[in-house]
PDB file of N, CA and C in Angstrom:
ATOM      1  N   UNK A  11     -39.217 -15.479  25.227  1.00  0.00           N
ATOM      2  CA  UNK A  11     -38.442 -16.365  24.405  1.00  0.00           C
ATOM      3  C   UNK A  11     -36.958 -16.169  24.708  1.00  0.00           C
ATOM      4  N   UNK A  12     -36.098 -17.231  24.628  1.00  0.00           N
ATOM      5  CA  UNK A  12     -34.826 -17.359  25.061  1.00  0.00           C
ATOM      6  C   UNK A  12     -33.799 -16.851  23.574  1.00  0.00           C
ATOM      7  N   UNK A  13     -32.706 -16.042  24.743  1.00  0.00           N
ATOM      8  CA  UNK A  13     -32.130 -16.059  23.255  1.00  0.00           C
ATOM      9  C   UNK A  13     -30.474 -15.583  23.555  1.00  0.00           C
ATOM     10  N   UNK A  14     -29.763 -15.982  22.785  1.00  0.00           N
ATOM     11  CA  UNK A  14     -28.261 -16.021  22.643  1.00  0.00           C
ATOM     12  C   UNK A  14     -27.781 -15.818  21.562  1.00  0.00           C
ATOM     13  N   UNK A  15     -26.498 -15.176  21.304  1.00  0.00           N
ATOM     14  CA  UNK A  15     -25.851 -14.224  20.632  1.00  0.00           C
ATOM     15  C   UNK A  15     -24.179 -14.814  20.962  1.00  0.00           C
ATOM     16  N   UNK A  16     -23.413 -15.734  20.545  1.00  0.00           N
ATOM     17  CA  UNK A  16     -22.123 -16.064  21.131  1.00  0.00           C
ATOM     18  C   UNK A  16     -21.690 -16.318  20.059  1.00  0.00           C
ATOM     19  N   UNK A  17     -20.472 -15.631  19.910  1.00  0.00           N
ATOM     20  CA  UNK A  17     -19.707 -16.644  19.141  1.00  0.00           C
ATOM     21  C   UNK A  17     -17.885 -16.625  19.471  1.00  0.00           C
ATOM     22  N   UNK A  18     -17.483 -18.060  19.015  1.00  0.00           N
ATOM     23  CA  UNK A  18     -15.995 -18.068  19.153  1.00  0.00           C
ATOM     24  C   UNK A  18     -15.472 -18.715  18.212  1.00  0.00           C
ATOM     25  N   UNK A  19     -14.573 -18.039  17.532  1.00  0.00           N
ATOM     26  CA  UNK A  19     -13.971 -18.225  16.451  1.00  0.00           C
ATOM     27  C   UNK A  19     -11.961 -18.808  16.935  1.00  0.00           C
ATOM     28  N   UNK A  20     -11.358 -19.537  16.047  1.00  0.00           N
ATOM     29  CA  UNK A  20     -10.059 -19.896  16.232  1.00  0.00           C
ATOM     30  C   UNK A  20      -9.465 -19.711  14.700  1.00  0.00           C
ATOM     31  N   UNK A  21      -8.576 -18.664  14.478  1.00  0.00           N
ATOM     32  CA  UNK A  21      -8.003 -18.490  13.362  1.00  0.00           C
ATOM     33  C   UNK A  21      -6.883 -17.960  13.259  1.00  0.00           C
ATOM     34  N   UNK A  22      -6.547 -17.441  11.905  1.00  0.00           N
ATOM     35  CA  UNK A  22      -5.333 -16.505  11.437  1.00  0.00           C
ATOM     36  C   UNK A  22      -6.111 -15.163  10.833  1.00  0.00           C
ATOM     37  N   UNK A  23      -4.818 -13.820  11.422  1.00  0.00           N
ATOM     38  CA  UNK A  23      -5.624 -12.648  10.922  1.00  0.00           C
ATOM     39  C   UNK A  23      -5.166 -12.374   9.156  1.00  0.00           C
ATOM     40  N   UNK A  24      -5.881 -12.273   8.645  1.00  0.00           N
ATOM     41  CA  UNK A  24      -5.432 -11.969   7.211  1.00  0.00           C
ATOM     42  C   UNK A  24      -4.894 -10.638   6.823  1.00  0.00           C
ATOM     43  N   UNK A  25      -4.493 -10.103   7.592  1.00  0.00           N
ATOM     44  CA  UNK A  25      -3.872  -8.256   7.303  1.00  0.00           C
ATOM     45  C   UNK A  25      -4.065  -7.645   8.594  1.00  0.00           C
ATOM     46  N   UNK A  26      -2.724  -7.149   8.932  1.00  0.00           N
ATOM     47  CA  UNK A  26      -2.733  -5.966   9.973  1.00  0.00           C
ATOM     48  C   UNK A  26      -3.491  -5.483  10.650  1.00  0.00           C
ATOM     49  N   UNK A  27      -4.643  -5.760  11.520  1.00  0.00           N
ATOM     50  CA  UNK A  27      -5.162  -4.811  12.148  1.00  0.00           C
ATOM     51  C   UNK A  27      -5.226  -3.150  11.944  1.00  0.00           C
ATOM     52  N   UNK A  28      -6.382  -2.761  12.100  1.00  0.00           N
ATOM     53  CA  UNK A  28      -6.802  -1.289  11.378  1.00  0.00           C
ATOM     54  C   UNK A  28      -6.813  -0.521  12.834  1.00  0.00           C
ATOM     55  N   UNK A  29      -5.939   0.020  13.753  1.00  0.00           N
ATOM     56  CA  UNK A  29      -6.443   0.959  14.641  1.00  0.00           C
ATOM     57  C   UNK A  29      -6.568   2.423  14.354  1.00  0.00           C
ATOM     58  N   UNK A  30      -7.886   3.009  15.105  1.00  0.00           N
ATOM     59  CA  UNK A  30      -7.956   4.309  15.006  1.00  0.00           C
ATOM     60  C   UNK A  30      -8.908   4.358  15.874  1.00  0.00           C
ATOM     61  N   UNK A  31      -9.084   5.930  16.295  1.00  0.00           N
ATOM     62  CA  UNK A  31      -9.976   6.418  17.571  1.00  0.00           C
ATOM     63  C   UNK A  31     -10.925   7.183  16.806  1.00  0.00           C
ATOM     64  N   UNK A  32     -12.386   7.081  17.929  1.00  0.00           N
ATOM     65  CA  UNK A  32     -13.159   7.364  16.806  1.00  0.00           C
ATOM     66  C   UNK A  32     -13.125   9.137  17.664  1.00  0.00           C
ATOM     67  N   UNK A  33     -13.981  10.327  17.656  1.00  0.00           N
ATOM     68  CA  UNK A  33     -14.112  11.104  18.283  1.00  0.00           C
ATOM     69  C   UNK A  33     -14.127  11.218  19.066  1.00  0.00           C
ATOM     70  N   UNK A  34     -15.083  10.543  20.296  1.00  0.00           N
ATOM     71  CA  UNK A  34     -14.986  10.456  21.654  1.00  0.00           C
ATOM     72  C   UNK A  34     -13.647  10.099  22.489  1.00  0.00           C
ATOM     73  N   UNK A  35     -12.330   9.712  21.433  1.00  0.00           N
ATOM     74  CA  UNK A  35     -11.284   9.157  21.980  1.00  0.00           C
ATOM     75  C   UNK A  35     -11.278   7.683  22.139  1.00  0.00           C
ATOM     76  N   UNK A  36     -12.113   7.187  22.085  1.00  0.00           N
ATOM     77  CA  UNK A  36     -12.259   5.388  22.659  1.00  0.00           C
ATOM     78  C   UNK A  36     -11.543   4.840  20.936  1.00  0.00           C
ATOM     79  N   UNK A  37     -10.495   3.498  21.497  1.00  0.00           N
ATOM     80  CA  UNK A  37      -9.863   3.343  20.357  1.00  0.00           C
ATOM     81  C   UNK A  37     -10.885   2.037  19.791  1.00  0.00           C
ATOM     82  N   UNK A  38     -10.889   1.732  18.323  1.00  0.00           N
ATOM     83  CA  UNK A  38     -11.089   0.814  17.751  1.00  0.00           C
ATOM     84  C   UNK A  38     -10.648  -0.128  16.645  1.00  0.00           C
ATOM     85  N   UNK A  39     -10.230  -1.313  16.724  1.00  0.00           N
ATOM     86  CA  UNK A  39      -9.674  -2.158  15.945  1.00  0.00           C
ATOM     87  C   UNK A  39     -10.553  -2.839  15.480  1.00  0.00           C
ATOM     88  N   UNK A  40     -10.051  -2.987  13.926  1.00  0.00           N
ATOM     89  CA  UNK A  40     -10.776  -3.671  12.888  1.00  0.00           C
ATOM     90  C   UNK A  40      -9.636  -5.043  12.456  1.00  0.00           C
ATOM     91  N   UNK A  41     -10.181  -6.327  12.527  1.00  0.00           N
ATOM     92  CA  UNK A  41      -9.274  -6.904  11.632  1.00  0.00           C
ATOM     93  C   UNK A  41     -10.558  -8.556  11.055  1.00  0.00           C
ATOM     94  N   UNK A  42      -9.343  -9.189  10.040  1.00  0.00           N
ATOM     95  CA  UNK A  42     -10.357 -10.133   9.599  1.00  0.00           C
ATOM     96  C   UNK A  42      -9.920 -11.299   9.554  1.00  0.00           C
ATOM     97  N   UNK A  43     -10.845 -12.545  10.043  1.00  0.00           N
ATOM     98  CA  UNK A  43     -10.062 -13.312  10.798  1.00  0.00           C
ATOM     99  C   UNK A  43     -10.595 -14.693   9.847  1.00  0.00           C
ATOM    100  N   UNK A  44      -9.220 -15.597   9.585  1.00  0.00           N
ATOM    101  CA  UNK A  44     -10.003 -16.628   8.620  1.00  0.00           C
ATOM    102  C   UNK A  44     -10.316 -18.143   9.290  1.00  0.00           C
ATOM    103  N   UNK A  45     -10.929 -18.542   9.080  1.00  0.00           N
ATOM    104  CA  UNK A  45     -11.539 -19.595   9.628  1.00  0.00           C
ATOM    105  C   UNK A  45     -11.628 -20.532   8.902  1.00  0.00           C
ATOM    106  N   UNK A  46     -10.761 -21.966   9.164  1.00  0.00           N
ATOM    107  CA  UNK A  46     -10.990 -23.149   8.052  1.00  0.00           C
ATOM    108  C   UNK A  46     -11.800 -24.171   8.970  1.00  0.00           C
ATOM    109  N   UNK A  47     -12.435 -24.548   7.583  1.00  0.00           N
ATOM    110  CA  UNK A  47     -13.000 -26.065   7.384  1.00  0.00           C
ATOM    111  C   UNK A  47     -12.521 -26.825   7.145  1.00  0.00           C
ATOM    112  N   UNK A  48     -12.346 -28.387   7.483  1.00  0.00           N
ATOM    113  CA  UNK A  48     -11.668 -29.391   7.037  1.00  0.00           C
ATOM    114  C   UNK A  48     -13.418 -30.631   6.848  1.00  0.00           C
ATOM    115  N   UNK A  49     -13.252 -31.349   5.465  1.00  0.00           N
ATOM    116  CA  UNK A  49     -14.562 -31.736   5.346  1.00  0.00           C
ATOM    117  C   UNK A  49     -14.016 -32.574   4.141  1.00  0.00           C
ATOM    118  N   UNK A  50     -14.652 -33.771   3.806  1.00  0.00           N
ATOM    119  CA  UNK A  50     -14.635 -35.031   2.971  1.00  0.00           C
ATOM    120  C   UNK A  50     -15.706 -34.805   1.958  1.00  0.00           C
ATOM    121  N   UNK A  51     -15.442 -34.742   0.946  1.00  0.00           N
ATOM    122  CA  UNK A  51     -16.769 -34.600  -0.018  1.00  0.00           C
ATOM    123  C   UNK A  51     -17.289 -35.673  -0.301  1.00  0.00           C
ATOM    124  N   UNK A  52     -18.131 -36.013  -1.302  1.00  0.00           N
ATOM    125  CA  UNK A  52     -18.418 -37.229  -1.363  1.00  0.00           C
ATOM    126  C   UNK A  52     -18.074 -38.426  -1.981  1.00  0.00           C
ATOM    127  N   UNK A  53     -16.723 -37.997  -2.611  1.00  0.00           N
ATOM    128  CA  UNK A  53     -15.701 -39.095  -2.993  1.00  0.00           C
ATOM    129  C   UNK A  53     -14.848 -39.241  -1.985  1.00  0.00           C
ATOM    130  N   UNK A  54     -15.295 -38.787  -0.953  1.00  0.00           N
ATOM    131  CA  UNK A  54     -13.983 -38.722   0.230  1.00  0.00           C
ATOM    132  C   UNK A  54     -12.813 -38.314   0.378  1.00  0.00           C
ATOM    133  N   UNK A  55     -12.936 -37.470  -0.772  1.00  0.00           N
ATOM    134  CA  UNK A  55     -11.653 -36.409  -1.104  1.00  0.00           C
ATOM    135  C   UNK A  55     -11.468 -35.601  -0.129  1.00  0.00           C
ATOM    136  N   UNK A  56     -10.453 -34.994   0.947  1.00  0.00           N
ATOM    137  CA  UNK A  56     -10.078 -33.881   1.962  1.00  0.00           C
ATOM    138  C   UNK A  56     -10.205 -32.720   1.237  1.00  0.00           C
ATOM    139  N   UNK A  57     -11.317 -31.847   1.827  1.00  0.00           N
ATOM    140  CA  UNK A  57     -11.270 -30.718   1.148  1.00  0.00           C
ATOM    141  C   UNK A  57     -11.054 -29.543   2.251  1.00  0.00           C
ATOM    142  N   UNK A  58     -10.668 -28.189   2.327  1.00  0.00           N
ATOM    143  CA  UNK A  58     -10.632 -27.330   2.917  1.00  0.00           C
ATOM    144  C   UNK A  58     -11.409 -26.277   2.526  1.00  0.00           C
ATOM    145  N   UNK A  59     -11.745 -25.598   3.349  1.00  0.00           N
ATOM    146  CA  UNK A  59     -12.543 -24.063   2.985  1.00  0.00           C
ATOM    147  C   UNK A  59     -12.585 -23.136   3.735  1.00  0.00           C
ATOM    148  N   UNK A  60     -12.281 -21.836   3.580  1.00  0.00           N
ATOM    149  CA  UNK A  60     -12.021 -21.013   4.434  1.00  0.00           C
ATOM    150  C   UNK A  60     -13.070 -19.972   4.565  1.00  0.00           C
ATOM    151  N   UNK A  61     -13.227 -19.392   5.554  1.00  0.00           N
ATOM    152  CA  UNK A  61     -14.178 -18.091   6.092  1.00  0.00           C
ATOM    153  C   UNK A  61     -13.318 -16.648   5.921  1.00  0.00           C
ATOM    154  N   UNK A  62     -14.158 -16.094   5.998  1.00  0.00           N
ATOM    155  CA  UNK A  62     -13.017 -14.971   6.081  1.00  0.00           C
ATOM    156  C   UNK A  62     -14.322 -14.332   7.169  1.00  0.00           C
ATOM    157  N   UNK A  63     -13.683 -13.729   8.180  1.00  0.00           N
ATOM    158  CA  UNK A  63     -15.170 -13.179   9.115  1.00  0.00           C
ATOM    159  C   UNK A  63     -14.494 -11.702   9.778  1.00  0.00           C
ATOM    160  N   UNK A  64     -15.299 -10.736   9.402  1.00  0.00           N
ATOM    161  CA  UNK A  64     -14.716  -9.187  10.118  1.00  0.00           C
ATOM    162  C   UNK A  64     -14.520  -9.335  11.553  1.00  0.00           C
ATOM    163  N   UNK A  65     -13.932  -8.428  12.236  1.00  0.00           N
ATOM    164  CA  UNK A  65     -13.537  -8.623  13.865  1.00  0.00           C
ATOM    165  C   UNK A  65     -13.665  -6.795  13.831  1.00  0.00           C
ATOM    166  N   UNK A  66     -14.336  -6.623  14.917  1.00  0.00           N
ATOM    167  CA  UNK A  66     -14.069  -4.849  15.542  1.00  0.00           C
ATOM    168  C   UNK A  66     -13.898  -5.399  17.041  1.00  0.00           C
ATOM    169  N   UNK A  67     -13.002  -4.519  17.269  1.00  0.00           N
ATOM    170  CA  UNK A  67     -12.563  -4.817  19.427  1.00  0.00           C
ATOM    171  C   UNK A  67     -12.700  -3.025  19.623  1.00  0.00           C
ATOM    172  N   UNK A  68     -13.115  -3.035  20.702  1.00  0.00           N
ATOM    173  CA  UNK A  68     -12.991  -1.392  21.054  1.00  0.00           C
ATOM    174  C   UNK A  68     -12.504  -1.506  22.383  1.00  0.00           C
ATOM    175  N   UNK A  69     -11.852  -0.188  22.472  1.00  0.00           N
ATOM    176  CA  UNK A  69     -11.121   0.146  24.154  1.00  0.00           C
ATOM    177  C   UNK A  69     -10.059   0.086  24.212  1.00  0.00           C
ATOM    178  N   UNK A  70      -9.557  -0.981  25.317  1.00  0.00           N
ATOM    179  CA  UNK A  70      -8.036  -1.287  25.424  1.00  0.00           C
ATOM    180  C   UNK A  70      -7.415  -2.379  25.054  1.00  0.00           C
ATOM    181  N   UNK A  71      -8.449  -3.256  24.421  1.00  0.00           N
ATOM    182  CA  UNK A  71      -8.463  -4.278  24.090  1.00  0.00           C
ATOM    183  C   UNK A  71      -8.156  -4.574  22.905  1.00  0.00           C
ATOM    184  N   UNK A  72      -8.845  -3.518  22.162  1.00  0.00           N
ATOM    185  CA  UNK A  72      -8.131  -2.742  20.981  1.00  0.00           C
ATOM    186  C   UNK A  72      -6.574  -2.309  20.291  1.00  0.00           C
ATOM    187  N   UNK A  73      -6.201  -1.604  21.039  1.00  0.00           N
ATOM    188  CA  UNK A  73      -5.212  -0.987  21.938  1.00  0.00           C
ATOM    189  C   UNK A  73      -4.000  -2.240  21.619  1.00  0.00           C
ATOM    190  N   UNK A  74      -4.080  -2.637  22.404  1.00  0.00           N
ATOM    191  CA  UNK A  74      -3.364  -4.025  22.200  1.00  0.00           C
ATOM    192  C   UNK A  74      -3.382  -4.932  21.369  1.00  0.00           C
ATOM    193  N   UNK A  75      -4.200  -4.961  20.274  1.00  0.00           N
ATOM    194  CA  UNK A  75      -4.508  -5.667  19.433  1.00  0.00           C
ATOM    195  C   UNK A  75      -3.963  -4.959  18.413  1.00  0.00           C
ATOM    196  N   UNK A  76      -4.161  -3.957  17.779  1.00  0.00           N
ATOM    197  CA  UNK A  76      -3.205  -3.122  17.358  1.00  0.00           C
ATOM    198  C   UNK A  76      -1.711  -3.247  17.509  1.00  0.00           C
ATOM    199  N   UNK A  77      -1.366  -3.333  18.820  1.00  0.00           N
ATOM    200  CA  UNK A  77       0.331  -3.382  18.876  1.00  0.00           C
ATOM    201  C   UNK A  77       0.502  -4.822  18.955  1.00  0.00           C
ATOM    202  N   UNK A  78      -0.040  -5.792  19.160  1.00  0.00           N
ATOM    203  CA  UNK A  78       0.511  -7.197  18.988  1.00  0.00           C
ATOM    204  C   UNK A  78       0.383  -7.900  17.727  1.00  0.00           C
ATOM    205  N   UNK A  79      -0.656  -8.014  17.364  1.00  0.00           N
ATOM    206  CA  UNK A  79      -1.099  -8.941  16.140  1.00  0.00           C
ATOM    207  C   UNK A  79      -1.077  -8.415  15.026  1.00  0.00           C
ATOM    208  N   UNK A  80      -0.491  -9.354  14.315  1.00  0.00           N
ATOM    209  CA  UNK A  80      -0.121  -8.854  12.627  1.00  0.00           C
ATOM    210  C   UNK A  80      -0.641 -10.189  11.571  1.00  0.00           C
ATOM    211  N   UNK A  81      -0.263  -9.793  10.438  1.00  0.00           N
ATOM    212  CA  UNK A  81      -1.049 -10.767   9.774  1.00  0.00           C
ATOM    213  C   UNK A  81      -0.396 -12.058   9.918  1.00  0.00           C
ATOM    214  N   UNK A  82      -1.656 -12.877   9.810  1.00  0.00           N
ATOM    215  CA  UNK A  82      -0.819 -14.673   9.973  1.00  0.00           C
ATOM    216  C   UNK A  82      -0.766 -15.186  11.801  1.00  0.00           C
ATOM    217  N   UNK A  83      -0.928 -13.651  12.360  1.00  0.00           N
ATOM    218  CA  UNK A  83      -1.196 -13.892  13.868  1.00  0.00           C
ATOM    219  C   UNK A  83      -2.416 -15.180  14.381  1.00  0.00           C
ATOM    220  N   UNK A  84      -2.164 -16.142  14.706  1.00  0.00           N
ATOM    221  CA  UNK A  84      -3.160 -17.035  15.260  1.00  0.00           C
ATOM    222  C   UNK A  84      -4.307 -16.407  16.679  1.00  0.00           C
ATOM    223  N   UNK A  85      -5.475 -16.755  16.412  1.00  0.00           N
ATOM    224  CA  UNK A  85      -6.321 -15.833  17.741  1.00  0.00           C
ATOM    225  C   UNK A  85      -7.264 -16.588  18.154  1.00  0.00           C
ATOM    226  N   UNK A  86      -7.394 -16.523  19.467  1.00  0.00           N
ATOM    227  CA  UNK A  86      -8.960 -16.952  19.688  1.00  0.00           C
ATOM    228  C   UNK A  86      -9.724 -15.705  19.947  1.00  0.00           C
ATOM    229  N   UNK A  87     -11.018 -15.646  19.396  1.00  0.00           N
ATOM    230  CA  UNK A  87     -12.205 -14.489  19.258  1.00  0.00           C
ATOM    231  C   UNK A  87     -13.701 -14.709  19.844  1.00  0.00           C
ATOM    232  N   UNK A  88     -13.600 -13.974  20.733  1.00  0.00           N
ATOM    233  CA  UNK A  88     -15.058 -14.408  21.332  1.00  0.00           C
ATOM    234  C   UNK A  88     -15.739 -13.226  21.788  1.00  0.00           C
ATOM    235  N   UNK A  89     -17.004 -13.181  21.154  1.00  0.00           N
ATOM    236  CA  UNK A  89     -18.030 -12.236  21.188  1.00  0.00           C
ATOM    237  C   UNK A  89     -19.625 -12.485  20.872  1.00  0.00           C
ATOM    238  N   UNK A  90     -20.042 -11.447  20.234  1.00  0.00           N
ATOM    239  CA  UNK A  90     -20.886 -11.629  18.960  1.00  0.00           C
ATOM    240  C   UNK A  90     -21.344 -10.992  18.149  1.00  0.00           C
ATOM    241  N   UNK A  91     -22.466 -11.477  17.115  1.00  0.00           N
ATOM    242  CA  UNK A  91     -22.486 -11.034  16.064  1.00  0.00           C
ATOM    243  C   UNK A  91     -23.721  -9.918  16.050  1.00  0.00           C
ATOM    244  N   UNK A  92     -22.948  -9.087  15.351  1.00  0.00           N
ATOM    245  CA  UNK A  92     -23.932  -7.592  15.240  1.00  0.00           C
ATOM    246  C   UNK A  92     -23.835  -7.420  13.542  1.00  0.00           C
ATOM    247  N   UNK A  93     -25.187  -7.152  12.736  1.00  0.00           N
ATOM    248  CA  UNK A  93     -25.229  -6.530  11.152  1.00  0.00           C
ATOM    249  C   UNK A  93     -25.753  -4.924  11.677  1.00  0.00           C
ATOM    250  N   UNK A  94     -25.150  -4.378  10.456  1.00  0.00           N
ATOM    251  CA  UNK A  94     -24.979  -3.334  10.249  1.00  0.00           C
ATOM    252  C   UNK A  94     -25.189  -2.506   8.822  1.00  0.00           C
ATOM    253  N   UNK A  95     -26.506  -1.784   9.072  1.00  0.00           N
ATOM    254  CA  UNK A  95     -26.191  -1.281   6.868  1.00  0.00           C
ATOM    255  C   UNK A  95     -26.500  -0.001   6.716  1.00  0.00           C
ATOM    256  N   UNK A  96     -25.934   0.664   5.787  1.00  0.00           N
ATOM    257  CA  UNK A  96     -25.570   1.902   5.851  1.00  0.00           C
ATOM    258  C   UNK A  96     -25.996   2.409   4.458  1.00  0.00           C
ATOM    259  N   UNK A  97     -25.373   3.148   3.891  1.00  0.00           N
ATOM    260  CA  UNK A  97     -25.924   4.096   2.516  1.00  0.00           C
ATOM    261  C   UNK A  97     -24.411   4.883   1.977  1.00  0.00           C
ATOM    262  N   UNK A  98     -23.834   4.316   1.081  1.00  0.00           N
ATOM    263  CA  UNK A  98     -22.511   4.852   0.503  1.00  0.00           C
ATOM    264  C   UNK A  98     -23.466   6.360  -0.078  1.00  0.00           C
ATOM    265  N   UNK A  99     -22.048   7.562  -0.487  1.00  0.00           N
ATOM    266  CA  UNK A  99     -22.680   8.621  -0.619  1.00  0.00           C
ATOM    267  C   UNK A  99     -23.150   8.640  -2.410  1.00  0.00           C
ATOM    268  N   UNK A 100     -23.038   7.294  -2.936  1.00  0.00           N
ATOM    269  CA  UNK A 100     -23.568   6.898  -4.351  1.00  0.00           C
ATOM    270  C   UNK A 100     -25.044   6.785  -3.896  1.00  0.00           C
ATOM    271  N   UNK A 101     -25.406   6.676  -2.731  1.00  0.00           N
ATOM    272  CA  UNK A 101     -27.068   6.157  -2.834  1.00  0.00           C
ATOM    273  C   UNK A 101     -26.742   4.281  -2.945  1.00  0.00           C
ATOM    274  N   UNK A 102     -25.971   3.493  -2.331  1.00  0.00           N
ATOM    275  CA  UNK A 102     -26.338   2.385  -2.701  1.00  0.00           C
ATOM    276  C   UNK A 102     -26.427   1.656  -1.542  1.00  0.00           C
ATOM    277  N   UNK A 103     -26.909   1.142  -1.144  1.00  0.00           N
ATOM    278  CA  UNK A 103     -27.271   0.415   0.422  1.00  0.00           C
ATOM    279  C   UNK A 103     -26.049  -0.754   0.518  1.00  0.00           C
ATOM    280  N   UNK A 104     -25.452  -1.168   1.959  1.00  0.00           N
ATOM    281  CA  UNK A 104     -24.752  -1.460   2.260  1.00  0.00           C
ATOM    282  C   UNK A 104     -24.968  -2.746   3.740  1.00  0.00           C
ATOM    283  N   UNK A 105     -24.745  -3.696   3.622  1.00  0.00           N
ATOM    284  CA  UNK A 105     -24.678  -4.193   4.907  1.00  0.00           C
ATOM    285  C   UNK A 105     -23.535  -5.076   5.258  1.00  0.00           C
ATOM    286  N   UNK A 106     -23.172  -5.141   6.542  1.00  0.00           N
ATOM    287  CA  UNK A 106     -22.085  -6.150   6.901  1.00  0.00           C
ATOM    288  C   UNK A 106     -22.875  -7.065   8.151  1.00  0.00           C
ATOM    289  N   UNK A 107     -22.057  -8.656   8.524  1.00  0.00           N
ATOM    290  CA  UNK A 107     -22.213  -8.826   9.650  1.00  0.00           C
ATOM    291  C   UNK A 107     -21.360  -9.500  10.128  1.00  0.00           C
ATOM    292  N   UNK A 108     -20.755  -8.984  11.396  1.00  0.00           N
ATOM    293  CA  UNK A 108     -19.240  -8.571  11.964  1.00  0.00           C
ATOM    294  C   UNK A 108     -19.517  -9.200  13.472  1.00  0.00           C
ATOM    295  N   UNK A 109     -18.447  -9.490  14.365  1.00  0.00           N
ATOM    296  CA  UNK A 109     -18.122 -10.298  15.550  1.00  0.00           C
ATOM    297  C   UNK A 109     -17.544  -8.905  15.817  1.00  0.00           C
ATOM    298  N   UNK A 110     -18.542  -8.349  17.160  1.00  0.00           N
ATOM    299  CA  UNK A 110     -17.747  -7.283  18.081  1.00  0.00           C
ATOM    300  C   UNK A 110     -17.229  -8.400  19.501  1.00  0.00           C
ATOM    301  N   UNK A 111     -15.995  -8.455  19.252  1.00  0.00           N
ATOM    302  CA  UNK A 111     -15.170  -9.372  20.079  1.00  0.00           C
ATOM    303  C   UNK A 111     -15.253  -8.225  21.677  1.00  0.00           C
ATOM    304  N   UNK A 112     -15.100  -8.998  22.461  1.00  0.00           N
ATOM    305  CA  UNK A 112     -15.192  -8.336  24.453  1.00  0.00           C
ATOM    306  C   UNK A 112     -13.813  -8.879  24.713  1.00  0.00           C
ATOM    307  N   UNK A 113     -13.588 -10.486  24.071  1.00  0.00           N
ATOM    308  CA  UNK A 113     -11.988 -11.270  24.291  1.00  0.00           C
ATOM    309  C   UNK A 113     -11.195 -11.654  23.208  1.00  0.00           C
ATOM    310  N   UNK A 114     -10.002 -11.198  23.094  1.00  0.00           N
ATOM    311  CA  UNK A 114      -8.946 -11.470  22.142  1.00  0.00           C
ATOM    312  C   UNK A 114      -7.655 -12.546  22.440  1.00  0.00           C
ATOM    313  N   UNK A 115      -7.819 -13.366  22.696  1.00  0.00           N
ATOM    314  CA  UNK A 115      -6.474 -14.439  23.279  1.00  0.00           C
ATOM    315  C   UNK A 115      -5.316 -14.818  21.823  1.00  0.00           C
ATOM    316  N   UNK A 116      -4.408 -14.313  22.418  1.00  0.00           N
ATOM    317  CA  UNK A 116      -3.079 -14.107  21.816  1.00  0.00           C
ATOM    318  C   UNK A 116      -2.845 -15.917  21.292  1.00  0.00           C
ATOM    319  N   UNK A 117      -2.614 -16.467  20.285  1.00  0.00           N
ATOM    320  CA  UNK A 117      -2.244 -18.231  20.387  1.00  0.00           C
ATOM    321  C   UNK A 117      -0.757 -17.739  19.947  1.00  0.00           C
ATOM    322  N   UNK A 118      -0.151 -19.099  20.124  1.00  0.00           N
ATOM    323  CA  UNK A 118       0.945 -19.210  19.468  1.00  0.00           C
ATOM    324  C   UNK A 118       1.128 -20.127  18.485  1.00  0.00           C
ATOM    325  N   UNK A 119       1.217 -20.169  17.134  1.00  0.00           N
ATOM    326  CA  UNK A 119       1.235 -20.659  15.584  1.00  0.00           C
ATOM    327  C   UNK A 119       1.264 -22.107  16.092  1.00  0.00           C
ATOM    328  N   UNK A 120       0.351 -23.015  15.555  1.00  0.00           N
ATOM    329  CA  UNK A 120       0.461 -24.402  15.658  1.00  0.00           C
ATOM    330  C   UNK A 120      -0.662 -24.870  16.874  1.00  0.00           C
ATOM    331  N   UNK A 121      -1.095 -23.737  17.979  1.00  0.00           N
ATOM    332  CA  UNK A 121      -2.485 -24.287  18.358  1.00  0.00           C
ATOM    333  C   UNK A 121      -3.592 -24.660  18.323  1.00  0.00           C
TER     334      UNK A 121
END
């Protein structure tokens, strides 16, 4: 069976980028990237709606993402999507599902 895993996102980052290295030394950036809708309801009213979608980059790619982009930064994001769930030390189960980006393209506001 065939199967694919892509995604590309075009947005604004909503807060600073999170860098830090994990043990092995390899760096990793966290940031979260919002994504609008533009859509007519059914009075034909313009409505908007936004995503908000996690981003992790690892390496050098990272690296740079960290020192360039700040919040309100415009991006193109292309990867894909990996979930993930874990166990806080309350005992309460946890899951996310996050875009591990490979490409980060820098935009400039208004693309």
């Amino acid at each position: 069976m065939a199967s694919l895993n892509r995604v590309f996102l075009i947005g604004n980052l909503t807060r600073d980028p999170e860098l830090r290295y994990v043990p092995s030394g390899a760096a990793v950036a966290t940031f979260t990237i919002a994504v609008n809708r533009v859509y007519k309801n059914q009075a034909g009213e313009k409505k908007e709606q936004a995503s908000f979608i996690r981003v992790v980059v690892w390496g050098r790619i990272a690296e740079v993402c960290g020192e360039y982009l700040s919040k309100g930064s415009p991006a193109f994001v292309e990867g894909r999507l990996q979930s993930r769930e874990w166990e806080t030390p309350e005992g309460q189960k946890r899951s996310v599902l996050e875009v591990v980006a490979d490409r980060v393209q820098f935009l400039r506001a208004g693309e």
